[in-house]
C-alpha cells in the first residue's frame, strides 16, 4: 500500500480551501479582462496559470479543481460548454450570478458566500 498514490498525499500542501481560493482568483482575473459575454476554461488551464502545475502531482491538483468546478455546475453558477476526450470545457456567463459576485467582492468573501449558500 505504500506505493499507492492518492489525492490525500497532497492534502498537506493543497487542501480543498486553497484549491477553491486559487480557482476563484483565476475566475476573478478572467472576468476583469473579459471583453465578451462568456469565459471558457479547463481545470488544467487553472492549474497552469497559477503555477501549481507540475509533472508529479498534476492529476491530484486537476482532480481537486475539477471537483470544485463540478460542484459549481451542479449549483448553477457555471455551465459545461463542451465535453471531449480532453475533458470538459466550463463556461462562465456575464449574466450569471457568479460573475457579479466575482466583480463585486474579494476572493475570501466570494468563497464565504458560496459556502454559506451550500449549507442552506
Short mmCIF file of C-alpha atoms in Angstrom, two decimals:
data_model
loop_
_atom_site.label_atom_id
_atom_site.label_comp_id
_atom_site.label_asym_id
_atom_site.label_seq_id
_atom_site.Cartn_x
_atom_site.Cartn_y
_atom_site.Cartn_z
CA UNK A 1 0.00 0.00 0.00
CA UNK A 2 2.99 2.28 0.39
CA UNK A 3 3.35 2.83 -3.34
CA UNK A 4 -0.36 3.52 -3.77
CA UNK A 5 -0.80 7.20 -4.57
CA UNK A 6 -3.97 9.05 -3.74
CA UNK A 7 -5.14 12.61 -3.71
CA UNK A 8 -4.72 12.67 0.08
CA UNK A 9 -0.94 12.51 -0.30
CA UNK A 10 -1.04 16.14 -1.39
CA UNK A 11 -3.57 17.40 1.13
CA UNK A 12 -0.88 18.88 3.36
CA UNK A 13 0.25 21.17 0.53
CA UNK A 14 -3.06 21.96 -1.13
CA UNK A 15 -6.18 21.44 0.85
CA UNK A 16 -9.58 21.98 -0.69
CA UNK A 17 -9.87 25.55 0.61
CA UNK A 18 -6.64 26.56 -1.13
CA UNK A 19 -7.79 24.93 -4.38
CA UNK A 20 -11.13 26.76 -4.18
CA UNK A 21 -9.38 30.04 -3.44
CA UNK A 22 -6.99 29.60 -6.39
CA UNK A 23 -9.91 28.78 -8.69
CA UNK A 24 -11.86 31.86 -7.57
CA UNK A 25 -8.77 34.05 -8.07
CA UNK A 26 -8.38 32.68 -11.60
CA UNK A 27 -12.03 33.41 -12.39
CA UNK A 28 -11.74 36.93 -10.96
CA UNK A 29 -8.73 37.63 -13.18
CA UNK A 30 -10.61 36.32 -16.19
CA UNK A 31 -13.71 38.43 -15.50
CA UNK A 32 -11.61 41.59 -15.13
CA UNK A 33 -10.05 41.06 -18.56
CA UNK A 34 -13.15 39.73 -20.34
CA UNK A 35 -14.49 41.53 -23.37
CA UNK A 36 -17.32 39.20 -24.30
CA UNK A 37 -20.22 37.53 -22.55
CA UNK A 38 -18.59 34.14 -21.92
CA UNK A 39 -15.35 32.90 -20.38
CA UNK A 40 -14.33 29.31 -21.16
CA UNK A 41 -11.69 27.31 -19.31
CA UNK A 42 -10.48 23.83 -18.38
CA UNK A 43 -9.23 22.67 -14.96
CA UNK A 44 -5.72 22.19 -16.38
CA UNK A 45 -5.66 25.83 -17.51
CA UNK A 46 -6.44 26.98 -13.98
CA UNK A 47 -3.60 24.83 -12.64
CA UNK A 48 -1.15 26.10 -15.27
CA UNK A 49 -1.95 29.78 -14.94
CA UNK A 50 -1.50 29.73 -11.19
CA UNK A 51 1.89 27.98 -11.26
CA UNK A 52 0.82 24.90 -9.31
CA UNK A 53 1.12 22.61 -12.29
CA UNK A 54 3.95 20.10 -12.06
CA UNK A 55 4.52 16.64 -13.50
CA UNK A 56 4.47 14.84 -10.15
CA UNK A 57 1.06 15.83 -8.88
CA UNK A 58 -0.73 17.06 -11.99
CA UNK A 59 -3.55 14.55 -11.56
CA UNK A 60 -4.26 15.35 -7.92
CA UNK A 61 -4.46 19.10 -8.48
CA UNK A 62 -6.63 18.97 -11.58
CA UNK A 63 -8.95 16.43 -9.93
CA UNK A 64 -9.46 18.76 -6.97
CA UNK A 65 -10.09 21.74 -9.25
CA UNK A 66 -12.48 19.69 -11.40
CA UNK A 67 -14.38 18.61 -8.29
CA UNK A 68 -14.93 22.23 -7.27
CA UNK A 69 -15.97 23.22 -10.79
CA UNK A 70 -18.44 20.32 -10.98
CA UNK A 71 -19.90 21.49 -7.67
CA UNK A 72 -20.39 24.97 -9.16
CA UNK A 73 -22.04 23.43 -12.24
CA UNK A 74 -24.39 21.43 -10.03
CA UNK A 75 -25.35 24.58 -8.14
CA UNK A 76 -25.93 26.54 -11.37
CA UNK A 77 -23.07 29.06 -11.16
CA UNK A 78 -21.21 27.87 -14.27
CA UNK A 79 -22.05 25.63 -17.23
CA UNK A 80 -20.40 22.78 -19.12
CA UNK A 81 -19.90 24.14 -22.62
CA UNK A 82 -18.32 21.10 -24.28
CA UNK A 83 -17.26 17.56 -23.46
CA UNK A 84 -14.39 15.97 -25.35
CA UNK A 85 -11.67 13.38 -24.96
CA UNK A 86 -9.59 16.04 -23.23
CA UNK A 87 -12.28 16.62 -20.64
CA UNK A 88 -14.92 19.24 -20.03
CA UNK A 89 -14.80 22.87 -21.04
CA UNK A 90 -16.53 25.01 -18.44
CA UNK A 91 -18.11 28.38 -19.11
CA UNK A 92 -19.00 31.40 -17.02
CA UNK A 93 -21.60 33.78 -18.46
CA UNK A 94 -21.62 37.51 -17.81
CA UNK A 95 -25.33 37.32 -16.97
CA UNK A 96 -24.73 34.74 -14.24
CA UNK A 97 -24.79 35.31 -10.52
CA UNK A 98 -21.18 34.17 -10.03
CA UNK A 99 -19.86 36.84 -12.43
CA UNK A 100 -21.48 39.54 -10.28
CA UNK A 101 -20.02 38.03 -7.10
CA UNK A 102 -16.55 37.89 -8.67
CA UNK A 103 -16.67 41.54 -9.73
CA UNK A 104 -18.20 42.82 -6.51
CA UNK A 105 -16.30 41.01 -3.73
CA UNK A 106 -12.82 39.91 -2.72
CA UNK A 107 -11.77 36.27 -3.11
CA UNK A 108 -12.34 35.24 0.51
CA UNK A 109 -15.76 36.93 0.62
CA UNK A 110 -16.85 35.11 -2.57
CA UNK A 111 -15.82 31.78 -1.02
CA UNK A 112 -17.67 32.65 2.18
CA UNK A 113 -20.84 33.43 0.21
CA UNK A 114 -20.55 30.21 -1.82
CA UNK A 115 -20.02 28.11 1.31
CA UNK A 116 -22.94 29.74 3.15
CA UNK A 117 -25.28 29.05 0.21
CA UNK A 118 -24.04 25.46 0.11
CA UNK A 119 -25.11 24.91 3.73
CA UNK A 120 -28.65 26.18 3.18
#
